[in-house]
Structures are given as structure tokens and as C-alpha cells.
JSON list of C-alpha atoms and ligand atoms in Angstrom, two decimals:
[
{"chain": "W", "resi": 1, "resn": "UNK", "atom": "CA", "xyz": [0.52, 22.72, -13.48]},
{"chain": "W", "resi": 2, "resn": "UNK", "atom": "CA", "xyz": [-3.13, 22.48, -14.62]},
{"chain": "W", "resi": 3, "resn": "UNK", "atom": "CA", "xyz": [-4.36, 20.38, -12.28]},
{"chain": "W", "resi": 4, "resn": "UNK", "atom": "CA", "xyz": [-5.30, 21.96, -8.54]},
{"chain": "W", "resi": 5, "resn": "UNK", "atom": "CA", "xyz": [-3.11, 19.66, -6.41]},
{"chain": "W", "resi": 6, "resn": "UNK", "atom": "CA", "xyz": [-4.04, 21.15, -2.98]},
{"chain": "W", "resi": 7, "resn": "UNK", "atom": "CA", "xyz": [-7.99, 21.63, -3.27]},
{"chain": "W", "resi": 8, "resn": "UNK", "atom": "CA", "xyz": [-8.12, 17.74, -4.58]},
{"chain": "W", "resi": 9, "resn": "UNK", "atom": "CA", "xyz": [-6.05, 16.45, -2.08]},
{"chain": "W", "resi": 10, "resn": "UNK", "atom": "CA", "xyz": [-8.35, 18.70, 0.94]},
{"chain": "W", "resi": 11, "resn": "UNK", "atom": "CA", "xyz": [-11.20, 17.51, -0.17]},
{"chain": "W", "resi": 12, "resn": "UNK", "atom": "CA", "xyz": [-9.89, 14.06, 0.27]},
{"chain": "W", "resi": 13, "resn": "UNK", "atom": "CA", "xyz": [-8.60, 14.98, 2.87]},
{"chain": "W", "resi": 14, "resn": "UNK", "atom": "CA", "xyz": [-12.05, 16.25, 4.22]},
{"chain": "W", "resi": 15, "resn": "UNK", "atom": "CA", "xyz": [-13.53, 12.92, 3.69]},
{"chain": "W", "resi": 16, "resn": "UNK", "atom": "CA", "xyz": [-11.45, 11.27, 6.22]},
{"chain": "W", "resi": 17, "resn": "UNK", "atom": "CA", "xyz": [-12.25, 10.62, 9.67]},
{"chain": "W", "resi": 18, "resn": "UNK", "atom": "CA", "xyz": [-9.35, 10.93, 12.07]},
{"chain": "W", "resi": 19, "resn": "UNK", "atom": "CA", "xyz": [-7.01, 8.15, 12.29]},
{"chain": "W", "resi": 20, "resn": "UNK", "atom": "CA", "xyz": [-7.54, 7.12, 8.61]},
{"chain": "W", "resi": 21, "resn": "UNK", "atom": "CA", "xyz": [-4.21, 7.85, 6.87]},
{"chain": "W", "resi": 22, "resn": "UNK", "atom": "CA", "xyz": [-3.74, 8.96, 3.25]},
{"chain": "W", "resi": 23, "resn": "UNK", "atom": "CA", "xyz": [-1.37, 7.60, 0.84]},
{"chain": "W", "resi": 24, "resn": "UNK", "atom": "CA", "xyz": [-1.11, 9.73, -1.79]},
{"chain": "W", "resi": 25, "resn": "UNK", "atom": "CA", "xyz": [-0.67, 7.60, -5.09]},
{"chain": "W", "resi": 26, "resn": "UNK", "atom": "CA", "xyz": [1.87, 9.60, -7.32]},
{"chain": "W", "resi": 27, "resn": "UNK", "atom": "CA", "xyz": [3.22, 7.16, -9.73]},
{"chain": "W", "resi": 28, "resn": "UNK", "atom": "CA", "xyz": [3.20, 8.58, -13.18]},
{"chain": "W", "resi": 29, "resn": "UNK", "atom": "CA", "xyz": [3.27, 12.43, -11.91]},
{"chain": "W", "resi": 30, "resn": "UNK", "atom": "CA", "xyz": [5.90, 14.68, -12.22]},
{"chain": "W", "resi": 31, "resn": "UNK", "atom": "CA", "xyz": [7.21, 16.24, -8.58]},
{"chain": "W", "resi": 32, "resn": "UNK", "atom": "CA", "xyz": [6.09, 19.82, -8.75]},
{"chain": "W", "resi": 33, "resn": "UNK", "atom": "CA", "xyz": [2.75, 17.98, -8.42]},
{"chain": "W", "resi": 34, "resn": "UNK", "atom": "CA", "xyz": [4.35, 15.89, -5.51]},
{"chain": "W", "resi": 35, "resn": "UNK", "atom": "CA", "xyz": [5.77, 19.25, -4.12]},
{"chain": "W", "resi": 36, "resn": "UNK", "atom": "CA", "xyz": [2.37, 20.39, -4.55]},
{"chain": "W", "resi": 37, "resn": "UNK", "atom": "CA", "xyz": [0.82, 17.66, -1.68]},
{"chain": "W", "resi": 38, "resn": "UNK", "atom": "CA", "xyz": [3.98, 18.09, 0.26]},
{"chain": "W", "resi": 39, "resn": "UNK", "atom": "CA", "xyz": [3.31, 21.90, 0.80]},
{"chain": "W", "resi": 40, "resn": "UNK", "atom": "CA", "xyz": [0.10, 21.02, 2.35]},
{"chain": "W", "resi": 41, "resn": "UNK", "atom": "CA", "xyz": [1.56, 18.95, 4.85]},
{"chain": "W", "resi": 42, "resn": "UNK", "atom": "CA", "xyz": [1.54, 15.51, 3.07]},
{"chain": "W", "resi": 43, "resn": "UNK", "atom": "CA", "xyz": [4.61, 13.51, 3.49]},
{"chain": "W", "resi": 44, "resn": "UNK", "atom": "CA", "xyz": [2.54, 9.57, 3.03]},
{"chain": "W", "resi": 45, "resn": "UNK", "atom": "CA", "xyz": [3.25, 8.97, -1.28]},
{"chain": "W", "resi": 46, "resn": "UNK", "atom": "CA", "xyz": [2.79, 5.56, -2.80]},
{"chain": "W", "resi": 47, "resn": "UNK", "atom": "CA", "xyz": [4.81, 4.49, -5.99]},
{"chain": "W", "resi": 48, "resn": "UNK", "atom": "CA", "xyz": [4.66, 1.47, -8.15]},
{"chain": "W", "resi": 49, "resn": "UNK", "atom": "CA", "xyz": [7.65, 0.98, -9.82]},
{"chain": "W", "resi": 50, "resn": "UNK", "atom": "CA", "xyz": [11.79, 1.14, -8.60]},
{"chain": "W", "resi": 51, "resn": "UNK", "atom": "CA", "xyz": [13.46, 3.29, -11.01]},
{"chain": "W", "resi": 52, "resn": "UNK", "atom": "CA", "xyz": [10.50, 5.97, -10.85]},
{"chain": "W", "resi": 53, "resn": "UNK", "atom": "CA", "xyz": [10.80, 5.52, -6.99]},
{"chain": "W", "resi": 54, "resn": "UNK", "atom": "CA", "xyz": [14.25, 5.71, -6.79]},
{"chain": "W", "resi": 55, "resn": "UNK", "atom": "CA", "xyz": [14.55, 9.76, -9.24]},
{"chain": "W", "resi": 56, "resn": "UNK", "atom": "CA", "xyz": [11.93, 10.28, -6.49]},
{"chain": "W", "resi": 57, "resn": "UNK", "atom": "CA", "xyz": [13.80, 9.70, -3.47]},
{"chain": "W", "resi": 58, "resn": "UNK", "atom": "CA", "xyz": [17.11, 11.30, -4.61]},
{"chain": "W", "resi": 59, "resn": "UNK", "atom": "CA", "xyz": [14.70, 14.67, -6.34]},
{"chain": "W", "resi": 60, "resn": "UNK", "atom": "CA", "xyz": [12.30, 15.43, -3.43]},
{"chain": "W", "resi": 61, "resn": "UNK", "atom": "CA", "xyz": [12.36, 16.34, 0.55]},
{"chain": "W", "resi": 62, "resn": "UNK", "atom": "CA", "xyz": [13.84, 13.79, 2.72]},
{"chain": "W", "resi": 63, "resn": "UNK", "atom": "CA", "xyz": [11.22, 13.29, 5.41]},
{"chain": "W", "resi": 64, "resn": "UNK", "atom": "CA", "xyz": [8.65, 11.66, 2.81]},
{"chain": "W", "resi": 65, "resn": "UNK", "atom": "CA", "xyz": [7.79, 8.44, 3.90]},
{"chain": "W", "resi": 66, "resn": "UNK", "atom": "CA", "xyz": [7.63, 6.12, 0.92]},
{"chain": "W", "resi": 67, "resn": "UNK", "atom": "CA", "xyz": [4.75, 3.35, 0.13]},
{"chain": "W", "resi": 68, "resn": "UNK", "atom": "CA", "xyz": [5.59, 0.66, -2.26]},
{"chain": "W", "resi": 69, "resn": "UNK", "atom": "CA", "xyz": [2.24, -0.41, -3.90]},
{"chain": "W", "resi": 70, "resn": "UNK", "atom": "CA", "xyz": [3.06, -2.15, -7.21]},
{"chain": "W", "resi": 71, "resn": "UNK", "atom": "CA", "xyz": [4.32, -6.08, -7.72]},
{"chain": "W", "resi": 72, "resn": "UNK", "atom": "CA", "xyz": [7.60, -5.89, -6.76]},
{"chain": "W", "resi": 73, "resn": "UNK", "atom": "CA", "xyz": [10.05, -8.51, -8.28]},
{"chain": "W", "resi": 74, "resn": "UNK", "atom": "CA", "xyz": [12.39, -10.01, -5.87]},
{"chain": "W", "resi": 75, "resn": "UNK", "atom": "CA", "xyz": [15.43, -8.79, -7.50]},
{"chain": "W", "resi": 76, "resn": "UNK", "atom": "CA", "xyz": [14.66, -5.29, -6.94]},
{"chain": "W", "resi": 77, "resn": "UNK", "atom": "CA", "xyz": [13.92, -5.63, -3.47]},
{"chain": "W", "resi": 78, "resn": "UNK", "atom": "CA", "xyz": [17.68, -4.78, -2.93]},
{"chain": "W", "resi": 79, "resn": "UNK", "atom": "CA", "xyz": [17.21, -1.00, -4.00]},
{"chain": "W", "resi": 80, "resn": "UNK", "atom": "CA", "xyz": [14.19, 0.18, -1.78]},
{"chain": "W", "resi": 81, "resn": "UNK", "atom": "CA", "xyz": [15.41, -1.55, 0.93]},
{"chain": "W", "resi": 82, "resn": "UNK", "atom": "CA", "xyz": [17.19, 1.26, 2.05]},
{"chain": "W", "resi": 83, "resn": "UNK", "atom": "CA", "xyz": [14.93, 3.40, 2.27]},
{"chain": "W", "resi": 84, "resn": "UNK", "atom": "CA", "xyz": [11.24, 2.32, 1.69]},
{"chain": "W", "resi": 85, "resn": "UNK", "atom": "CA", "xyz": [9.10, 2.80, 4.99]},
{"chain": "W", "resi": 86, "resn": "UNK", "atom": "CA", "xyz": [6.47, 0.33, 4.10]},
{"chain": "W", "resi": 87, "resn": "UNK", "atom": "CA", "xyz": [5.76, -2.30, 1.14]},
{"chain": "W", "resi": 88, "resn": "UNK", "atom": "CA", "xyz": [2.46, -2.61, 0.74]},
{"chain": "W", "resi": 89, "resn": "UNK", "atom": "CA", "xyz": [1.97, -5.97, -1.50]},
{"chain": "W", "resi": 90, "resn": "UNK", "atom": "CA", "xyz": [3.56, -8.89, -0.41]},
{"chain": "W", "resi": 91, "resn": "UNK", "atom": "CA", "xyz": [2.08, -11.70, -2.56]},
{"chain": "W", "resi": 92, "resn": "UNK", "atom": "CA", "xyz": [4.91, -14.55, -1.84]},
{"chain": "W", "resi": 93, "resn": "UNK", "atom": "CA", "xyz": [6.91, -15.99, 1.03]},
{"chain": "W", "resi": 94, "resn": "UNK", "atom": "CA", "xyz": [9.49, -15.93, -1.56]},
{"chain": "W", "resi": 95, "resn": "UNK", "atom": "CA", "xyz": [9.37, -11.88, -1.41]},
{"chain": "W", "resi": 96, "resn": "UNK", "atom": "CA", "xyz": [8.93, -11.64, 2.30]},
{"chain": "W", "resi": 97, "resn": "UNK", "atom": "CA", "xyz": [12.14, -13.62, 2.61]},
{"chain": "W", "resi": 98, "resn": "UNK", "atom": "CA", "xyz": [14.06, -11.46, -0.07]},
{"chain": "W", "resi": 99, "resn": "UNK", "atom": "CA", "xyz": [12.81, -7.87, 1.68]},
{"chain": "W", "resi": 100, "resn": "UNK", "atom": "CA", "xyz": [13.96, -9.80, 5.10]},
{"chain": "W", "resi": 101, "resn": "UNK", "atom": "CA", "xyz": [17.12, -10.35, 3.76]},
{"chain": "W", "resi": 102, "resn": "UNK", "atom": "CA", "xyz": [17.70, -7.21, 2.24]},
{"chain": "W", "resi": 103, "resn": "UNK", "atom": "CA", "xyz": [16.52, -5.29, 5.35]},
{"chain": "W", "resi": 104, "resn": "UNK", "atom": "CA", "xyz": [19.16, -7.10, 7.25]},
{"chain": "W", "resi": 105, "resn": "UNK", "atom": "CA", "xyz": [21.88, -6.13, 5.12]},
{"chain": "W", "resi": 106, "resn": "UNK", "atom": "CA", "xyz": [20.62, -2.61, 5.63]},
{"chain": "W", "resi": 107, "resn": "UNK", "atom": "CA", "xyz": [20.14, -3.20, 9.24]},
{"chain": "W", "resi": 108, "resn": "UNK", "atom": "CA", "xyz": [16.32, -2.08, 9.09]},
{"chain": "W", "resi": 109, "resn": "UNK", "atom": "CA", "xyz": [13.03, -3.69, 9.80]},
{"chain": "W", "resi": 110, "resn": "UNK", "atom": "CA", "xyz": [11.04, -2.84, 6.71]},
{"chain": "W", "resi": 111, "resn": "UNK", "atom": "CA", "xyz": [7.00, -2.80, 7.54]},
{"chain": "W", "resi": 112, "resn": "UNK", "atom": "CA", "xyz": [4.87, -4.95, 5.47]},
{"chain": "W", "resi": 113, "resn": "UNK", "atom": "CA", "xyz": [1.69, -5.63, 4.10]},
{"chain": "W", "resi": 114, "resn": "UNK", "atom": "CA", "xyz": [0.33, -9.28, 2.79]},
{"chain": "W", "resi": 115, "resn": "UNK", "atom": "CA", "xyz": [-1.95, -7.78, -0.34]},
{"chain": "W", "resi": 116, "resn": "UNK", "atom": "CA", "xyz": [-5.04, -10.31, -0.54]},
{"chain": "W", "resi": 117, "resn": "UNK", "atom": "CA", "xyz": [-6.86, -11.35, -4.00]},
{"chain": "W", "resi": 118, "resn": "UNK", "atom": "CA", "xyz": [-10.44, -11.26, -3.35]},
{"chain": "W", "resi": 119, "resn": "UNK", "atom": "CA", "xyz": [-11.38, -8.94, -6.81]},
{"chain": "W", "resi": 120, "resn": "UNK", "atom": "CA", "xyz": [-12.68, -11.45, -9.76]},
{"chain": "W", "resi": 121, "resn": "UNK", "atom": "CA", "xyz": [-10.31, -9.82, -11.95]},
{"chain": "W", "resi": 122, "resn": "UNK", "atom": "CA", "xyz": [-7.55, -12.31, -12.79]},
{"chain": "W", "resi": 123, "resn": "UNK", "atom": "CA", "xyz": [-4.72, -10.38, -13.90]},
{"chain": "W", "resi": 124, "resn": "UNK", "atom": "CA", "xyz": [-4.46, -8.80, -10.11]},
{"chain": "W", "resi": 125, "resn": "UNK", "atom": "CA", "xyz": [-1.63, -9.82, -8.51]},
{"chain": "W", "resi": 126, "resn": "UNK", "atom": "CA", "xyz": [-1.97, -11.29, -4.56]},
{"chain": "W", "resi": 127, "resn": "UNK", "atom": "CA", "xyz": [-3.47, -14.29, -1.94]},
{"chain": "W", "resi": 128, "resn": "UNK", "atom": "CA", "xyz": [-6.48, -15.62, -1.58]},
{"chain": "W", "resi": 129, "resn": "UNK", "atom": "CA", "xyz": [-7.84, -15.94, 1.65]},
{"chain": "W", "resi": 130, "resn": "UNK", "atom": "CA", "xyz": [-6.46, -19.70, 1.67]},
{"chain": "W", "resi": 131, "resn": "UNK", "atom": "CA", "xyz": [-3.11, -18.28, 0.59]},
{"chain": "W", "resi": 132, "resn": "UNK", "atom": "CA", "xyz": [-2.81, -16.06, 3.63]},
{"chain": "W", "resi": 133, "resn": "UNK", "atom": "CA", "xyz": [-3.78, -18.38, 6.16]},
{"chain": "W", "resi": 134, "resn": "UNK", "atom": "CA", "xyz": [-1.47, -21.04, 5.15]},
{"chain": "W", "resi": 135, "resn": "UNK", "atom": "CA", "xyz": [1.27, -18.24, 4.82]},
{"chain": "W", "resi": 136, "resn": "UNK", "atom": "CA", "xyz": [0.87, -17.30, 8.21]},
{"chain": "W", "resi": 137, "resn": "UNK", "atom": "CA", "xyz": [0.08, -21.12, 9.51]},
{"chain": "W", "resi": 138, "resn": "UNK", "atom": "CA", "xyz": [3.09, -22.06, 8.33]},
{"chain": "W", "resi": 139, "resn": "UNK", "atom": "CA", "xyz": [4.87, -20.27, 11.03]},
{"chain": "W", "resi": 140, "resn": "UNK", "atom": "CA", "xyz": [8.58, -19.31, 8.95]},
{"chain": "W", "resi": 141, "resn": "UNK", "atom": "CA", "xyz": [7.59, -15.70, 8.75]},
{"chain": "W", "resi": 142, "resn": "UNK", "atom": "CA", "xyz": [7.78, -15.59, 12.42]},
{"chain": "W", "resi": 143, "resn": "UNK", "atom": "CA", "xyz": [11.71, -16.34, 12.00]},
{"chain": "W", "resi": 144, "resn": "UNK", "atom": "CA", "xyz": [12.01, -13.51, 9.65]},
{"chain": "W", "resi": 145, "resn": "UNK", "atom": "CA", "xyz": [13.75, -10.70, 12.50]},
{"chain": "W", "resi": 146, "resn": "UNK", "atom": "CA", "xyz": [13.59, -7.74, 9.63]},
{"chain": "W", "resi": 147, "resn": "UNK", "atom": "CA", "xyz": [10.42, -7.35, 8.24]},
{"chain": "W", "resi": 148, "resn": "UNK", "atom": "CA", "xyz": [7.25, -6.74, 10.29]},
{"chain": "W", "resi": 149, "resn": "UNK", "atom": "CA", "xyz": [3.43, -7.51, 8.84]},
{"chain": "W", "resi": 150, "resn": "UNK", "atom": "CA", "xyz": [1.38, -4.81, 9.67]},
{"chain": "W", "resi": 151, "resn": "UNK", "atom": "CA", "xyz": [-1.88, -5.95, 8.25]},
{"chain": "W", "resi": 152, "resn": "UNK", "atom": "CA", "xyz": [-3.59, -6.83, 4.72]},
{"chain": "W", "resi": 153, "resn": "UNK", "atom": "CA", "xyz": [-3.79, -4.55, 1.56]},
{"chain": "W", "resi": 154, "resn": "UNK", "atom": "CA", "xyz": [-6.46, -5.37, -0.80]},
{"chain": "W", "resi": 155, "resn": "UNK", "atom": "CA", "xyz": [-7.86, -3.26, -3.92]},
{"chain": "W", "resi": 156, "resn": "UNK", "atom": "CA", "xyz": [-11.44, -4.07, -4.70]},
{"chain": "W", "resi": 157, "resn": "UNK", "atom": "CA", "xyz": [-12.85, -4.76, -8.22]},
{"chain": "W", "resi": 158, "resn": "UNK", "atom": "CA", "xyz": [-13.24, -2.11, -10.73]},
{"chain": "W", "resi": 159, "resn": "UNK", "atom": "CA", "xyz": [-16.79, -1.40, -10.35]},
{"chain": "W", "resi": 160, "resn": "UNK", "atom": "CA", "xyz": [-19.40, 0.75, -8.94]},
{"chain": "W", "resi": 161, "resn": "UNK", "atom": "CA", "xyz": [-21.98, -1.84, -7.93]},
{"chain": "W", "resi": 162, "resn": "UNK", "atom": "CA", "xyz": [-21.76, -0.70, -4.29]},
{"chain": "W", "resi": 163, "resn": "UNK", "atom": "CA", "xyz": [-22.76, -4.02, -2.64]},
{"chain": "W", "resi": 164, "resn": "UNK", "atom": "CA", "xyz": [-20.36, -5.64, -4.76]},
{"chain": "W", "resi": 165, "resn": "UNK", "atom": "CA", "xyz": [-17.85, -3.23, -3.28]},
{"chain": "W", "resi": 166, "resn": "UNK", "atom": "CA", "xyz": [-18.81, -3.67, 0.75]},
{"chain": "W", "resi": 167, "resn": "UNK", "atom": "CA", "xyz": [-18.65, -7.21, -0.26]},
{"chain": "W", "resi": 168, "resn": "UNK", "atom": "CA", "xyz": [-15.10, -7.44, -0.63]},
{"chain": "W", "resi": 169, "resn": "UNK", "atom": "CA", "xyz": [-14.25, -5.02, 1.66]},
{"chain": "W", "resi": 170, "resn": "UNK", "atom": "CA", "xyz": [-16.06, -7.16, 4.60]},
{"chain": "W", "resi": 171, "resn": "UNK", "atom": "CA", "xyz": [-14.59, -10.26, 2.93]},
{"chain": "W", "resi": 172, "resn": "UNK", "atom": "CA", "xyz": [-11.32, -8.43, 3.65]},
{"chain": "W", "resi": 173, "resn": "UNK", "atom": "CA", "xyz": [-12.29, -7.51, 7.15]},
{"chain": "W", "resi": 174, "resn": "UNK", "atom": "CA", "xyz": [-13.21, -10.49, 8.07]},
{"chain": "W", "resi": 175, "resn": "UNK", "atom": "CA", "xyz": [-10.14, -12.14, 7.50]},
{"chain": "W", "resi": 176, "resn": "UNK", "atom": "CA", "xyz": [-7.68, -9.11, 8.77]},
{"chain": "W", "resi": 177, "resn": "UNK", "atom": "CA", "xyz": [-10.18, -10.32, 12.21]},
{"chain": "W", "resi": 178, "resn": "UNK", "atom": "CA", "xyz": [-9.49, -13.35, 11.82]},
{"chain": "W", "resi": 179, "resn": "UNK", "atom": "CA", "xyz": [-5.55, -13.39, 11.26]},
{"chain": "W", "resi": 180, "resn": "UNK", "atom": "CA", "xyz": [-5.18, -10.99, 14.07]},
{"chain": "W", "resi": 181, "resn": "UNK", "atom": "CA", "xyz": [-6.79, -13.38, 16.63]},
{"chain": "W", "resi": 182, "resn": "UNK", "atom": "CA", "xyz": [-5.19, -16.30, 15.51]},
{"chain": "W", "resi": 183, "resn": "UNK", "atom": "CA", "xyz": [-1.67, -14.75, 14.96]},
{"chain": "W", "resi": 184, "resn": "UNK", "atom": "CA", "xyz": [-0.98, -11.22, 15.83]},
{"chain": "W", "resi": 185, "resn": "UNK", "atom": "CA", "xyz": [-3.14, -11.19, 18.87]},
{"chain": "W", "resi": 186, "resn": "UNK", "atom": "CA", "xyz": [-0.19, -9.57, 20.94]},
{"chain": "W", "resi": 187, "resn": "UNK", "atom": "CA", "xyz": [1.11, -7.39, 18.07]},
{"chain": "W", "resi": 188, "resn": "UNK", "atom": "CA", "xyz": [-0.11, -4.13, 18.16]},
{"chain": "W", "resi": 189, "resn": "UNK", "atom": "CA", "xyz": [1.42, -2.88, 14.80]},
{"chain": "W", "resi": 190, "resn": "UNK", "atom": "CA", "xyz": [-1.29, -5.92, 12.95]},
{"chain": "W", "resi": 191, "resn": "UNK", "atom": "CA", "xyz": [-3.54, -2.67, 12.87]},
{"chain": "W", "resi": 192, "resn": "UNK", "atom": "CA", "xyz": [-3.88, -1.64, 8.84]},
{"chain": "W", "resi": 193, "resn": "UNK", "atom": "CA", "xyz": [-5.94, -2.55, 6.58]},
{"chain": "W", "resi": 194, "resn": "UNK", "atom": "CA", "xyz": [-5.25, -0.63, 3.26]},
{"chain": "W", "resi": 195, "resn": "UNK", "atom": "CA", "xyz": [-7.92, -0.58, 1.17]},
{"chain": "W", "resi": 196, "resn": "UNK", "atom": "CA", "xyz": [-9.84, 2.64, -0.73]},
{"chain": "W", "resi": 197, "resn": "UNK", "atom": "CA", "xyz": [-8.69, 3.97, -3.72]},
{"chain": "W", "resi": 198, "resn": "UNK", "atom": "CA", "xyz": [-10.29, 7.32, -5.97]},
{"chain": "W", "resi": 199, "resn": "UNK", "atom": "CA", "xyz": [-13.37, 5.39, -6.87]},
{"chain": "W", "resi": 200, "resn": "UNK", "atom": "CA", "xyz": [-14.22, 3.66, -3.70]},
{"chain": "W", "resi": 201, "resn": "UNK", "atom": "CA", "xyz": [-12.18, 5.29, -0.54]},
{"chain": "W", "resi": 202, "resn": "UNK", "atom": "CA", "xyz": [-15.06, 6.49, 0.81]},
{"chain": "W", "resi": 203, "resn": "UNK", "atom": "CA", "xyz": [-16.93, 3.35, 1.24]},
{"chain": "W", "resi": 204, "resn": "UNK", "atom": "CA", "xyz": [-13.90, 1.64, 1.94]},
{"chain": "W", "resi": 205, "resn": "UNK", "atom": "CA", "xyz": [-13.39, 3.73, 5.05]},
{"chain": "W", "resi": 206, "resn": "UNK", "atom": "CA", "xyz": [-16.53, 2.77, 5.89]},
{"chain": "W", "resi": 207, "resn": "UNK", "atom": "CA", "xyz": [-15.51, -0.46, 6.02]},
{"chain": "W", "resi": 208, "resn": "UNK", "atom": "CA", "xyz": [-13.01, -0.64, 8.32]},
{"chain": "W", "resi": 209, "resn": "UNK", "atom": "CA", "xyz": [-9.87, 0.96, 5.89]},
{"chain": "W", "resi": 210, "resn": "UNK", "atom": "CA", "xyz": [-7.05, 2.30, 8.16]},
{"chain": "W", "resi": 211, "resn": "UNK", "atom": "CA", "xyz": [-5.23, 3.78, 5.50]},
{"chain": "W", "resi": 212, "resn": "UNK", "atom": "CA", "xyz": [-6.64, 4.79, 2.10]},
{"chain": "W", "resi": 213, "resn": "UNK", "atom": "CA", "xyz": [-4.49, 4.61, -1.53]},
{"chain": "W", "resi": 214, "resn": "UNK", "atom": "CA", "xyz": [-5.87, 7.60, -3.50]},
{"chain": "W", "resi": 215, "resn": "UNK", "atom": "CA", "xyz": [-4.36, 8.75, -6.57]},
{"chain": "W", "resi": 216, "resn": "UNK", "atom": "CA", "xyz": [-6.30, 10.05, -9.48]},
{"chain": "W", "resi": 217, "resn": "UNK", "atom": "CA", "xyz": [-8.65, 11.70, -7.49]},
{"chain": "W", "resi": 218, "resn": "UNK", "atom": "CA", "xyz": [-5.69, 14.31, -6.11]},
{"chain": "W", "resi": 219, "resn": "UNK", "atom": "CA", "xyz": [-3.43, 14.24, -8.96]},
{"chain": "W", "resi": 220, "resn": "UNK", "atom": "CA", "xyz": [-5.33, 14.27, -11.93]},
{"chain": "W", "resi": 221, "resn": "UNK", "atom": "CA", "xyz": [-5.42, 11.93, -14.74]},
{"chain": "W", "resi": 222, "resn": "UNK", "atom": "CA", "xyz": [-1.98, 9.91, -15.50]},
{"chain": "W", "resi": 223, "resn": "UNK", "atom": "CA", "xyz": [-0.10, 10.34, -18.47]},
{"chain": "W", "resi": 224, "resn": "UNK", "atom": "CA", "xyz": [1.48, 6.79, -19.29]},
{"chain": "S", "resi": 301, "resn": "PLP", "atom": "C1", "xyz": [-2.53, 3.14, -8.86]},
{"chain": "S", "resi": 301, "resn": "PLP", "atom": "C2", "xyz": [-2.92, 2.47, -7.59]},
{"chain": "S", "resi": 301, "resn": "PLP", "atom": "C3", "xyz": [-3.78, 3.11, -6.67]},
{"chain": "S", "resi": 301, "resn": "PLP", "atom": "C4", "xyz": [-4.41, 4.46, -6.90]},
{"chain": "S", "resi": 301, "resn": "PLP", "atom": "O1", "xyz": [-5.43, 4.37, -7.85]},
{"chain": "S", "resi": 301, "resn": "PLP", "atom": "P1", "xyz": [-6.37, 5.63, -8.20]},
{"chain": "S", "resi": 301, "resn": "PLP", "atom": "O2", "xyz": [-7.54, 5.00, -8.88]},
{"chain": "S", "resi": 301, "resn": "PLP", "atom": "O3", "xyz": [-5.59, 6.51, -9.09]},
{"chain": "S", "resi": 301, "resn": "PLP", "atom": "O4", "xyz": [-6.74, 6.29, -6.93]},
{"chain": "S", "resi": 301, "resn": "PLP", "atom": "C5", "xyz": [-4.03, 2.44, -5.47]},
{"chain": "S", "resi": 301, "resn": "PLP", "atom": "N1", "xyz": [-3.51, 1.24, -5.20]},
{"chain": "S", "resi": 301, "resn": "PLP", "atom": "C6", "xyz": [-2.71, 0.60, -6.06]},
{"chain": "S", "resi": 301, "resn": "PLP", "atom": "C7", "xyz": [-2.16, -0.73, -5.68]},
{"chain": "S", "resi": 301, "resn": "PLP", "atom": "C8", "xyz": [-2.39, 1.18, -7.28]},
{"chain": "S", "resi": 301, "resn": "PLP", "atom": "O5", "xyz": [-1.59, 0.52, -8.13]}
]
């Protein structure tokens, strides 16, 4: 391994005030660096796509808790749903309903994250602000017994214009504020906002993130 695992993912680590949580972004990297993280105690990994997940799951320790981060197609909801502790990017009702479906045959309630749109790139997947709200307004997620939201995901712009950057994250804020008081008021688990990846976390956490998505900057470069 050529790449220092465990002093990358401490000084991450470092960077975090308590109660921010670290998802370590792993997709792409082979599990000795995985085993790597793990041996310093960090059992939060995010993954992207099923079949990667899935050698993953049935290669490495069982008490890893497993993100899913990427666009997940509705017809492989069926396989995480087993396992998966928490799928971060909801973008449909159509996908909530499949991963509520799926969770039932597997007699789970799978967590959930709605992943909001507010980056001007437009090949990013996710809501708008509008999006969500009528989502939620439109009350059938509240019928949905096996999944749970737990908040918003949202990954900001590729850019290093800092305001730029608060921008969106206080764009994001403001909504997760808003959807809480108008719908999650008396749900306790509404209470993440993941945002923060390698080239932002730290002002992200400064901006209200609860849980960070940090990849790169612990594992090294990917190799596609
Ligand atoms: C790959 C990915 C990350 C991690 O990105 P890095 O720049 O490597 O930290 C975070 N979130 C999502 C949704 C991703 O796909």
C-alpha cells in the first residue's frame, strides 16, 4: 500500500469537532486500504455502486456500517436492502417507494437521506429545493412504515470560490430548517445534514454538516 491510510484519515479526523461523523468514501479502493481505516477504529464507509458494495460486504468485517452515496437505480434497491444502514441519495418518490418496499420484504427500516440539487452543475443527480418541499407536502412518504428520512445530503459545486461554497451550504441549511419545522418537528432522527467532501469538509462543517463524505483526501487518488 503506498498510500498512508491511517495518518490521512487522523488528520481528518482531527479536523472534526465532536458529533460530526465521518463517512469514509472508499469506492474504487481495494480493502487492505479499507482494513487500513477499520484498524483505526472506523467502521462509517460510503460506496457508490452495488456490485462493488456487495464483494465488500461479503470480503470485510461485519460490524461496518454501510453508506450508499451514488444514484441508485430502483432495480437494485433489492440487493442492499439487506444490509445497507443508510442510503444517502434519494432523488425520487419512485426510489423511496422501491427501498420501502424492499425493506419490508427484509423486515428492516432502512434510514434515508433526500440528496438536494443546489450545485449549477447539471449532470448532478437530485431535488431542487421545490422538489423537496413538494415531496414532503405531498404527504405519501409518511405512509411509507420502512424507510425513515433522516435529513438532506447535498454535494456542493466543484469549486474553490469559498463564498460560492458557504452559499450552497446555507442554501442547504436553510431548507434542512425549514423541512424540519414544517415536517419532522417531532422526529428526532431529521438531524443530518451530509454535506463536506475532501475539498470542502472543512467549511462544510462549518456550516452546519452533521456528517462529512470524505474520500480522496484519506484514501488517495482513485484508480478508475
Ligand atoms: C465520491 C463521492 C464523495 C467523496 O469525494 P472525495 O472528493 O473523494 O472526497 C462524496 N460524496 C459523493 C456523493 C461521492 O460520490
Amino acid at each position: 500500500m503506498d498510500y498512508d491510510v491511517k495518518r490521512h484519515l487522523h488528520e481528518v479526523l482531527g479536523r472534526l469537532p465532536s458529533g460530526v461523523r465521518l463517512v469514509a468514501i472508499s469506492k474504487y479502493h481495494p480493502n487492505e486500504y479499507i482494513e487500513a481505516a477499520y484498524e483505526e477504529g472506523q467502521r462509517i464507509f460510503g460506496e457508490s455502486h452495488e456490485q462493488e458494495l456487495r464483494h465488500k460486504v461479503e470480503t470485510l468485517p461485519r460490524d461496518i456500517s454501510w453508506h450508499f452515496i451514488g444514484h441508485l437505480q430502483t432495480n437494485k434497491v433489492k440487493y442492499i436492502a439487506p444490509y445497507i444502514t443508510m442510503i444517502e441519495a434519494v432523488d425520487s418518490l419512485k426510489l423511496l417507494r422501491e427501498i420501502d418496499k424492499q425493506a419490508a420484504k427484509c423486515e428492516r427500516v432502512i434510514d434515508v437521506l433526500l440528496e438536494l440539487h443546489i450545485a449549477d452543475e447539471e449532470t448532478k443527480y437530485g431535488l431542487t429545493p421545490d422538489d423537496c418541499r413538494r415531496l414532503l407536502d405531498g404527504g405519501e412518504w409518511r405512509s411509507l412504515q420502512h424507510v425513515r428520512i433522516c435529513g438532506l445530503m447535498m454535494m456542493a459545486s466543484n469549486v474553490d470560490d469559498e463564498a460560492q461554497l458557504r452559499a450552497e451550504f446555507r442554501t442547504a441549511r436553510l431548507l434542512f430548517d425549514e423541512l424540519k419545522a414544517r415536517h419532522f418537528a417531532d422526529a428526532p432522527w431529521f438531524c443530518e445534514r451530509s454535506w463536506g467532501m475532501s475539498h470542502d469538509y472543512p467549511l462544510a462543517v462549518e456550516e452546519g454538516s452533521t456528517m462529512v463524505r470524505v474520500g480522496t483526501t484519506i484514501f488517495g487518488p482513485r484508480v478508475y
